[in-house]
Coordinates of C-alpha atoms in Angstrom, one line a residue:
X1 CA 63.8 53.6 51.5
X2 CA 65.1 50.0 50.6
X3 CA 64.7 46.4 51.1
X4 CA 61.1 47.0 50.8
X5 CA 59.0 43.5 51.0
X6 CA 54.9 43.1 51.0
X7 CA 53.2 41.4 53.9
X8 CA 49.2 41.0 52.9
X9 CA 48.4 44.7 52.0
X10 CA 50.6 45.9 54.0
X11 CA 55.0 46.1 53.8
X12 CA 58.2 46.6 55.3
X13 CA 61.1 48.6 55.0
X14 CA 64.3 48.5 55.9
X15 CA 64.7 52.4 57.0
X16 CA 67.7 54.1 55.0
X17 CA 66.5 57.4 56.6
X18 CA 65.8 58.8 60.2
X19 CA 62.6 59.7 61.1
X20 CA 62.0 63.1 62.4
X21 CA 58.7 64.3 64.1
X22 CA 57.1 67.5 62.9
X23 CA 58.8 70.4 64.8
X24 CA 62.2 69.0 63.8
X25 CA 63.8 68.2 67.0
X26 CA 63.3 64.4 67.7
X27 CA 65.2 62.2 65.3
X28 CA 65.4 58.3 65.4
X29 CA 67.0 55.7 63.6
X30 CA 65.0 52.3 63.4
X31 CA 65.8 49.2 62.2
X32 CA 62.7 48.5 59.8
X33 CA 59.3 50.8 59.4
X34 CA 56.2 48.2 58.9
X35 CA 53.0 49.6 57.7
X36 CA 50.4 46.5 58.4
X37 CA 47.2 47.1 56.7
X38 CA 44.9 45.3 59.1
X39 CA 44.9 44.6 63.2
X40 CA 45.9 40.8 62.0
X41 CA 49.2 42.2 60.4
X42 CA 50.0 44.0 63.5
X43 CA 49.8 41.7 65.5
X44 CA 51.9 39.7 63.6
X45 CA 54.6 42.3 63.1
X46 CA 54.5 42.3 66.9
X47 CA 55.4 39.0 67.2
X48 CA 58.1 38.8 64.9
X49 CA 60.1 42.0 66.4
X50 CA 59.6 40.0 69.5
X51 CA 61.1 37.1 68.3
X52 CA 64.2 39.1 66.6
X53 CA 64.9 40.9 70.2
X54 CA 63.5 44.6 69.1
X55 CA 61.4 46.7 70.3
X56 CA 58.4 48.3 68.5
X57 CA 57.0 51.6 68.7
X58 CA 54.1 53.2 66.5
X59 CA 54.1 56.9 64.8
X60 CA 51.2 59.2 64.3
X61 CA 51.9 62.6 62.3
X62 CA 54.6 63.1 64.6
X63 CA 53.3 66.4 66.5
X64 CA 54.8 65.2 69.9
X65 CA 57.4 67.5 70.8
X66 CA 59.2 64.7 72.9
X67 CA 60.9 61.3 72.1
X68 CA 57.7 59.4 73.1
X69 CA 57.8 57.5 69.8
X70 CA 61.2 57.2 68.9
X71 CA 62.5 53.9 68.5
X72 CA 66.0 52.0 66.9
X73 CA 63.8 48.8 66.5
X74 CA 60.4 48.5 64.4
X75 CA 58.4 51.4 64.0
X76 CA 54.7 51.4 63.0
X77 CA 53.5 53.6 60.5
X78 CA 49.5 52.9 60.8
X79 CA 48.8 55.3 57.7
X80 CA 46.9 51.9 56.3
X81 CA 45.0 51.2 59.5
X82 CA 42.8 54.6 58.1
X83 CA 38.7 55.0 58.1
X84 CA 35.3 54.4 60.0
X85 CA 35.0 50.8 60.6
X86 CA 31.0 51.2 61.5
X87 CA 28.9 54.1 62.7
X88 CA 26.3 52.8 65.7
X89 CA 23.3 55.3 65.7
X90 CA 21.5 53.4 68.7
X91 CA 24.2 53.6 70.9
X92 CA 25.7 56.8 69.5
X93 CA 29.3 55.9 68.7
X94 CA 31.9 55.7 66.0
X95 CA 34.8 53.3 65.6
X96 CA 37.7 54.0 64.1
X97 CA 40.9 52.8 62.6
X98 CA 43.8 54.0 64.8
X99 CA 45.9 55.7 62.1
X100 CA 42.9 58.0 61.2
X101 CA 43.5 61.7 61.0
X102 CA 41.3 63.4 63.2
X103 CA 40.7 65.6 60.1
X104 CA 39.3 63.0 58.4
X105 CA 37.1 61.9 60.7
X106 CA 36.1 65.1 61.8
X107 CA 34.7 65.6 58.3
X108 CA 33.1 62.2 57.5
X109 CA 31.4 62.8 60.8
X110 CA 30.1 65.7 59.5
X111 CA 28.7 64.5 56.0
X112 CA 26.5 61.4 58.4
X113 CA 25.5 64.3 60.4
X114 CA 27.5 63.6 63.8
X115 CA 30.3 65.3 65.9
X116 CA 32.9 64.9 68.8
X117 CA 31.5 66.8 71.8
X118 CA 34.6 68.6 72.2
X119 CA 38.2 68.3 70.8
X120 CA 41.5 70.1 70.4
X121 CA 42.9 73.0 68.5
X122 CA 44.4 71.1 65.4
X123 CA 43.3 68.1 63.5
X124 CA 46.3 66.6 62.0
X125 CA 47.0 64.1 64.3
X126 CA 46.0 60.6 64.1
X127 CA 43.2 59.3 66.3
X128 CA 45.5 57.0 68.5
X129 CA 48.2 59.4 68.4
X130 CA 46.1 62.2 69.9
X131 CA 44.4 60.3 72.3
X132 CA 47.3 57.9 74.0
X133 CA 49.0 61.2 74.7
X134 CA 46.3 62.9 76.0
X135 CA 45.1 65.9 73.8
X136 CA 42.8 68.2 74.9
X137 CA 40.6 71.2 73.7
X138 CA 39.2 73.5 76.6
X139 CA 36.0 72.8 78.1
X140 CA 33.9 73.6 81.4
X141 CA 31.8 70.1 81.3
X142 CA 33.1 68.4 78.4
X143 CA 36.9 66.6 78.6
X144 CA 40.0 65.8 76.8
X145 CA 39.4 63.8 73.2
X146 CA 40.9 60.2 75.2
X147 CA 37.3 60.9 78.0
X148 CA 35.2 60.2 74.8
X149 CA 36.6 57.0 73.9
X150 CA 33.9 54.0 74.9
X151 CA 35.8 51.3 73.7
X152 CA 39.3 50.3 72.1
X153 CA 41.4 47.5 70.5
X154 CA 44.7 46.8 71.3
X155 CA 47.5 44.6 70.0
X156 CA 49.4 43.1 73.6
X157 CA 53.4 42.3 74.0
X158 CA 52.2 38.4 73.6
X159 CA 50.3 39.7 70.0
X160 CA 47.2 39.1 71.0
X161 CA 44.0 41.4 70.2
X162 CA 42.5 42.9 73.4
X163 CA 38.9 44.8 73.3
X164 CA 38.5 46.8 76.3
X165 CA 35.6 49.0 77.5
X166 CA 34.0 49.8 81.2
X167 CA 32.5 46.0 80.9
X168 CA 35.5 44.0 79.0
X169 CA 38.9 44.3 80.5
X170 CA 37.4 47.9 82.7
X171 CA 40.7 47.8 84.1
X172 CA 42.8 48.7 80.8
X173 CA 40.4 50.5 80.1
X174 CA 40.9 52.9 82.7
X175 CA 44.5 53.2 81.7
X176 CA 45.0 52.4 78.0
X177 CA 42.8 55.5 77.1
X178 CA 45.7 57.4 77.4
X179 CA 48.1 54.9 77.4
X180 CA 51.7 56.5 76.2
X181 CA 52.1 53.4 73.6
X182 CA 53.1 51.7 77.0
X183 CA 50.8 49.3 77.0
X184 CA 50.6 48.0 73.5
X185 CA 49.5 49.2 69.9
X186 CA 45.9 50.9 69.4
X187 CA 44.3 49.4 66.4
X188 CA 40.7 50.6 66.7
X189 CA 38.7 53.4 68.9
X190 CA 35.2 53.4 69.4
X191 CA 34.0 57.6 70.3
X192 CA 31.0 58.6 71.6
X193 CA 29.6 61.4 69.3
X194 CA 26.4 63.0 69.5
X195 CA 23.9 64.9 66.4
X196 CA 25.9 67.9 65.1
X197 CA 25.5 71.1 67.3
X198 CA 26.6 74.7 66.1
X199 CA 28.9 76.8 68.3
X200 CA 29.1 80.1 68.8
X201 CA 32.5 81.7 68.7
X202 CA 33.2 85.1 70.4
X203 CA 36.9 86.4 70.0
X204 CA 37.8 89.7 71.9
X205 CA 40.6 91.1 72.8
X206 CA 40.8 91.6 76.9
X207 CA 43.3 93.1 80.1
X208 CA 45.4 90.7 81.1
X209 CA 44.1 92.3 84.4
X210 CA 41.0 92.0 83.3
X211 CA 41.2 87.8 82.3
X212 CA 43.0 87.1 85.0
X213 CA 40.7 88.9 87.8
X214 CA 37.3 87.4 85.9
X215 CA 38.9 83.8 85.0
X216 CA 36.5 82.1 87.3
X217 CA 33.8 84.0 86.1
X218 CA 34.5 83.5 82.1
X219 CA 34.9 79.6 83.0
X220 CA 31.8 79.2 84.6
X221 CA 29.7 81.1 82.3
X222 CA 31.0 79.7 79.0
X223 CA 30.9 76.2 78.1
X224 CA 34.5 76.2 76.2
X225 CA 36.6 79.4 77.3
X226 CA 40.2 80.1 76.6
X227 CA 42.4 83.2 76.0
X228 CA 46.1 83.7 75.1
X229 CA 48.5 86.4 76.9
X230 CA 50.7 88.3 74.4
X231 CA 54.3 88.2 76.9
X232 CA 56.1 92.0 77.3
X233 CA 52.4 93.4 77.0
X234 CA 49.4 93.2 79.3
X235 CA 47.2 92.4 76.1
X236 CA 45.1 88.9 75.6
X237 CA 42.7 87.3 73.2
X238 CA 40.4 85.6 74.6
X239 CA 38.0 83.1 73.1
X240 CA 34.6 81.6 74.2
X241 CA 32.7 78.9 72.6
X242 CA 29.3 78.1 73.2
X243 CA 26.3 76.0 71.7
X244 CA 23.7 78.0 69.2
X245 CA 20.5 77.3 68.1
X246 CA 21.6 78.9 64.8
X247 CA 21.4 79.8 62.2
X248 CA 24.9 79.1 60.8
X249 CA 27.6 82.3 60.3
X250 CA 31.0 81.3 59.3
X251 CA 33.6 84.0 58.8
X252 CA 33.9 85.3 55.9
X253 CA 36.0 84.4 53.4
X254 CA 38.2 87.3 52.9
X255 CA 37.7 88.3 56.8
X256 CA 38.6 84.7 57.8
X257 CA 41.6 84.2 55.3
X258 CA 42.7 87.7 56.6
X259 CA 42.8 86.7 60.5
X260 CA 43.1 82.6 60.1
X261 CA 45.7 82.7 57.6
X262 CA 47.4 86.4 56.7
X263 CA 47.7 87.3 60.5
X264 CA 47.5 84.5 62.4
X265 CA 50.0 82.4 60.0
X266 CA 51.1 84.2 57.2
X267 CA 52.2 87.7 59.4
X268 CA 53.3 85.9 62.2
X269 CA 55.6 83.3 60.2
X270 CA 57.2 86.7 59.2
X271 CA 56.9 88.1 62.7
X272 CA 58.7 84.8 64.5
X273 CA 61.4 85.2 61.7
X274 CA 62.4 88.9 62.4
X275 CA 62.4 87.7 66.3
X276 CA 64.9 85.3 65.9
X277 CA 67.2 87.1 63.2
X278 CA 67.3 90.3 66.0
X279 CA 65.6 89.4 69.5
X280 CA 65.8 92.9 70.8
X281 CA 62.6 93.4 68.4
X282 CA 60.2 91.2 70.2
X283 CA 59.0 93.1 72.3
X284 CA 57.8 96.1 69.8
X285 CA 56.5 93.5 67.6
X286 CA 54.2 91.6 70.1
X287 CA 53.0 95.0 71.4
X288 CA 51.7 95.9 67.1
X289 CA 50.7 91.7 66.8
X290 CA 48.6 91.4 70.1
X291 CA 46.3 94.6 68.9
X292 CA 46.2 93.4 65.1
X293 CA 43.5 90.7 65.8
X294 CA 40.4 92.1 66.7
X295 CA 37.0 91.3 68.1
X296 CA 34.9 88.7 66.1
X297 CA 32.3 86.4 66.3
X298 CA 31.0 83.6 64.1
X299 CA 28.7 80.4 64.6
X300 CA 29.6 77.1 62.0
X301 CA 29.9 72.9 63.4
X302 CA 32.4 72.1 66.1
X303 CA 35.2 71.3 64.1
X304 CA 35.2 74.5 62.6
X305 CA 35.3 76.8 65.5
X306 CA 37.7 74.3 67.6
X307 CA 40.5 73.7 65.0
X308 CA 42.4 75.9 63.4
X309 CA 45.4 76.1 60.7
X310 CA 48.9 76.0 62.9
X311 CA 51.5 76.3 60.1
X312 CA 53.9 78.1 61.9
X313 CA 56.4 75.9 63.5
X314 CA 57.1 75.8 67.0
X315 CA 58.7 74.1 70.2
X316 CA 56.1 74.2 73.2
X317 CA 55.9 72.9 76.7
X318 CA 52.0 72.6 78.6
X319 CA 52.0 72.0 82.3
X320 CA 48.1 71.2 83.8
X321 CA 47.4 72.7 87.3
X322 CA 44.7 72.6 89.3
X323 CA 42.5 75.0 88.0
X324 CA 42.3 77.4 91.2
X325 CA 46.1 77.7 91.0
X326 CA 46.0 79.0 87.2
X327 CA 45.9 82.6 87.7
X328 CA 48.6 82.9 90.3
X329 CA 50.9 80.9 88.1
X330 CA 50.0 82.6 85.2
X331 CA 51.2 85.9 86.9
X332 CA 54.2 84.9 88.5
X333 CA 55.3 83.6 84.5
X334 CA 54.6 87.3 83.8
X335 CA 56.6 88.3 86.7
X336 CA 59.3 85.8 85.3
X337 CA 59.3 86.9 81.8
X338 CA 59.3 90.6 82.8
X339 CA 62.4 91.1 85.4
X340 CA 64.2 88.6 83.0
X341 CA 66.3 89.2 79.6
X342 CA 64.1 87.2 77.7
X343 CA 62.5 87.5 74.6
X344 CA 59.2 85.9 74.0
X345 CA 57.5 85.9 70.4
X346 CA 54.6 83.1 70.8
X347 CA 51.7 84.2 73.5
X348 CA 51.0 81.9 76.6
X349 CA 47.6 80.0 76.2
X350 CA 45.6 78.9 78.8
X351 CA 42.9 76.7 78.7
X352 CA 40.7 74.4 81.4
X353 CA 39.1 71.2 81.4
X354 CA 36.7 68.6 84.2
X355 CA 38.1 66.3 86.3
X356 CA 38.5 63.1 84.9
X357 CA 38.5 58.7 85.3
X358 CA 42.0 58.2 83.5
X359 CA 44.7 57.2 85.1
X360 CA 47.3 58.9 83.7
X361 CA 45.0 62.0 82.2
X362 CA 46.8 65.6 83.0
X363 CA 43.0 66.0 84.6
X364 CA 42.8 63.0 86.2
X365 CA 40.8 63.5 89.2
X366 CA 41.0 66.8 89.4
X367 CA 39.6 70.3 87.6
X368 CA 42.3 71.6 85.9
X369 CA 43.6 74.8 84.3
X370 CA 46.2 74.3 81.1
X371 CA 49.2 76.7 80.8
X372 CA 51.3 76.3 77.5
X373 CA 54.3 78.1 76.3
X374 CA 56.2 77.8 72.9
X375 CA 58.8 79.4 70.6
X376 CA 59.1 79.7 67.5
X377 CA 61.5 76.5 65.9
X378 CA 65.3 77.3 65.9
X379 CA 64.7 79.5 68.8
X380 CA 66.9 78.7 71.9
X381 CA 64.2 77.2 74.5
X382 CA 65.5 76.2 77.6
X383 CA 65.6 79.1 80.0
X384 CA 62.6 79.9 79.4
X385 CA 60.6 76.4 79.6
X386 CA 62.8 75.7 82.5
X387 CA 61.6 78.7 84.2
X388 CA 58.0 78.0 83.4
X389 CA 58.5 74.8 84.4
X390 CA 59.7 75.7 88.1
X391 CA 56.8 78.0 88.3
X392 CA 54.3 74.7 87.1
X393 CA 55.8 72.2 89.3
X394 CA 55.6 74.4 92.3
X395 CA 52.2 74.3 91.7
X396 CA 52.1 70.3 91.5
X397 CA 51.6 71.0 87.9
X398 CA 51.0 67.6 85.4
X399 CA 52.9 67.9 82.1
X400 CA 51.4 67.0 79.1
X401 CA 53.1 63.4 77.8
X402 CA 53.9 64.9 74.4
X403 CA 55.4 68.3 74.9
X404 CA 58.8 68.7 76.1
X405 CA 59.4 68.9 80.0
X406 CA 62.2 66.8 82.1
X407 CA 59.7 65.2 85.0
X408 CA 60.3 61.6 85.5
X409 CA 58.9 58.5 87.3
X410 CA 59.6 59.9 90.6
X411 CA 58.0 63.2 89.7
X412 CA 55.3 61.4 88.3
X413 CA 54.5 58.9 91.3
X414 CA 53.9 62.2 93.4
X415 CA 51.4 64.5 91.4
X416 CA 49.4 61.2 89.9
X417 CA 47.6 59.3 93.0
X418 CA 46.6 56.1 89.5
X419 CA 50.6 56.2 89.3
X420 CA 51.4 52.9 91.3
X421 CA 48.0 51.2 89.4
X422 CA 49.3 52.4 85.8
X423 CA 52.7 51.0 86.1
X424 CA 51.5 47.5 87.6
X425 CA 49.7 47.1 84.8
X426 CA 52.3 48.1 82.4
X427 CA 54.2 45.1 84.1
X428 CA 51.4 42.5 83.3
X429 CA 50.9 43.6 79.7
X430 CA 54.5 44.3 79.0
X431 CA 56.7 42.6 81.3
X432 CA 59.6 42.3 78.7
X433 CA 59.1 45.9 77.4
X434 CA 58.6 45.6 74.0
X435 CA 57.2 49.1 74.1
X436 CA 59.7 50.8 75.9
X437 CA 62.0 53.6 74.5
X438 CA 64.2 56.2 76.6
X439 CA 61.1 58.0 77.0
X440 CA 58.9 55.7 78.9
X441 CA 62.1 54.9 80.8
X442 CA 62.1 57.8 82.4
X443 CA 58.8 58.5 82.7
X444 CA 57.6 55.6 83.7
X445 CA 60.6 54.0 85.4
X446 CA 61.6 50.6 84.2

């Protein structure tokens, strides 16, 4: 980089280089990169892009799989907006700076003897990143990461610092949660949390037949279940988590590193490889990799057992249904895959979550089933995902804002009833649209 100058703590860069997000296929060119080092400096950085006509946009870790951040004006890099601002024991929450890595504060949590209730399946993302695009774990009772924010700051088109909760500003609040980076620039989340719990996690490998027939069953009677189908077998591996009174059983170390890093990564790196080199071999391959993990079960803190290492990389598209159309959807992608020439190396995962007050969450307002299909990176994509994705929006399936699919406002107006009450609100904060990008165009119509 070049034409660096300091601002407070923080700087600003002209950008020599693109930026590229982590699975390598979104690439923008902006103007300058700004890394403020305080909500004041943001603000201010606001301002001035304002004032020189550009628009602004702010980047996590990059794990998006769409253009949602891209920008050729300022972009944001928040990794100086990091750490716990204060923990609040009486009313049981945490707030946060928005460029925290939900690793980070996963662990500090930890150490003061606190935890998320529920959360995804990786922990690299930042904290405003995961949440304003909507990142979910699975869960019978407990919701998406964005459902456990209690309050949060935002920096506004005009550059002022808006606090929002269900009593200040309630109606950002109900949209900003998961907010797309539409509505301004996140500079602080408060989270519930609650004491630290132990989880039980039972692994076993299942029927697809048999997953499929007993879903409704295996939700109900697990607080957080999910299972992956292995495509060209009728293999799965499911997973249930649930709370333990104890005591504590993590893997072990050589039987965890074998299935958390040798198979599950290491193997399966080498597997995805082989798959793309010579396609026809997929097929044989998934058949020996869906029966090489076998049936486990450990108990150790949330994080733990949630989160896993995801070092292969990949393309992937989620769609969220309602959760009583799950199953038939799941078969007919079988159906799909099977009567077609494809060639599927990454298993379909399915998880669930409750209905929710959000009004752009994939579960807003209604119980919903999660259906997500990748490939390995460098692997041609679109027949299948648009396949899958005929299959999800027959279903009035919700994608997920930051994996690919190609719905727009239209789409959008249909399957989300809060549509109408999101996008008048994106007019009063951003009337100008400072915070647009091709993205939100489409998405959210301009």
């Amino acid at each position: 980089m070049s034409g660096t100058t300091t601002a407070g703590s923080g700087n600003t860069r002209t950008a020599s280089s693109p930026w590229r997000n982590w699975a390598g296929n979104v690439t923008s060119r902006p103007v300058r990169e700004v890394s403020p080092a305080s909500a004041e400096e943001l603000a201010d950085v606001v301002r001035k892009a304002a004032a020189d006509g550009l628009r602004v946009k702010t980047v996590g870790t990059g794990h998006s799989f769409t253009s949602i951040a891209a920008t050729d004006g300022v972009l944001i890099r928040p990794g100086l907006l990091t750490g716990i601002r204060r923990i609040d024991r009486g009313a049981m929450t945490v707030t946060v700076e928005s460029g925290t890595p939900l690793k980070r504060l996963n662990v500090a949590l930890a150490r003061e003897g606190l935890s998320l209730t529920n959360m995804g399946d990786i922990m690299e993302q930042t904290v405003a990143g995961a949440t304003s695009t909507g990142t979910h774990g699975t869960g019978r009772d407990s919701a998406s990461i964005a459902a456990q924010i209690r309050e949060l700051e935002l920096v506004t088109a005009d550059g002022q610092l808006l606090t929002c909760s269900e009593k200040e500003n309630p109606e950002v609040f109900a949209a900003a949660r998961i907010g797309l980076g539409a509505l301004g620039v996140v500079t602080a989340i408060t989270f519930a949390v609650e004491p630290v719990f132990l989880l039980t996690a039972r692994e076993e490998p299942m029927t697809f037949d048999r997953v499929t027939s007993e879903f409704d069953a295996l939700h109900a009677e697990n607080e957080h279940f999910e299972f992956y189908w292995f495509p060209h077998t009728d293999n799965c591996n499911t997973k249930r988590n649930n709370r333990s009174a104890g005591p504590a059983a993590p893997p072990g170390k050589v039987s965890g590193w074998i299935e958390d890093e040798l198979l599950s990564n290491g193997l399966f790196q080498l597997a995805c490889s082989v798959g793309r080199a010579v396609p026809p071999v997929i097929p044989s391959i998934a058949k020996v990799s869906s029966r090489a993990l076998s049936a486990r079960t450990y108990t150790d803190i949330p994080y733990k057992v949630f989160t896993s290492p995801r070092r292969v990389r990949f393309l992937e598209m989620e769609y969220a249904l309602p959760r009583e159309a799950a199953v038939s959807a799941l078969r007919e992608v079988k159906e799909m895959v099977e009567r077609s020439p494809l060639k599927v190396s990454f298993p379909v995962e399915v998880r669930t979550a409750p209905a929710d007050d959000i009004a752009l969450s994939t579960a807003s307002g209604r119980e919903t089933a999660y259906v997500a299909v990748h490939l390995y990176k460098g692997t041609p994509h679109r027949a299948y995902f648009t396949a899958v994705e005929r299959i999800m929006t027959a279903h009035g399936g919700r994608p997920h804002w930051g994996k690919i699919h190609t719905r727009d406002a239209a789409y959008f107006s249909e399957v989300y009833p809060r549509f109408a009450e999101f996008t008048a609100l994106r007019d009063r904060l951003d009337p100008d649209r400072l915070f647009a990008n091709d993205y939100l165009r489409r998405v959210l119509g301009d």
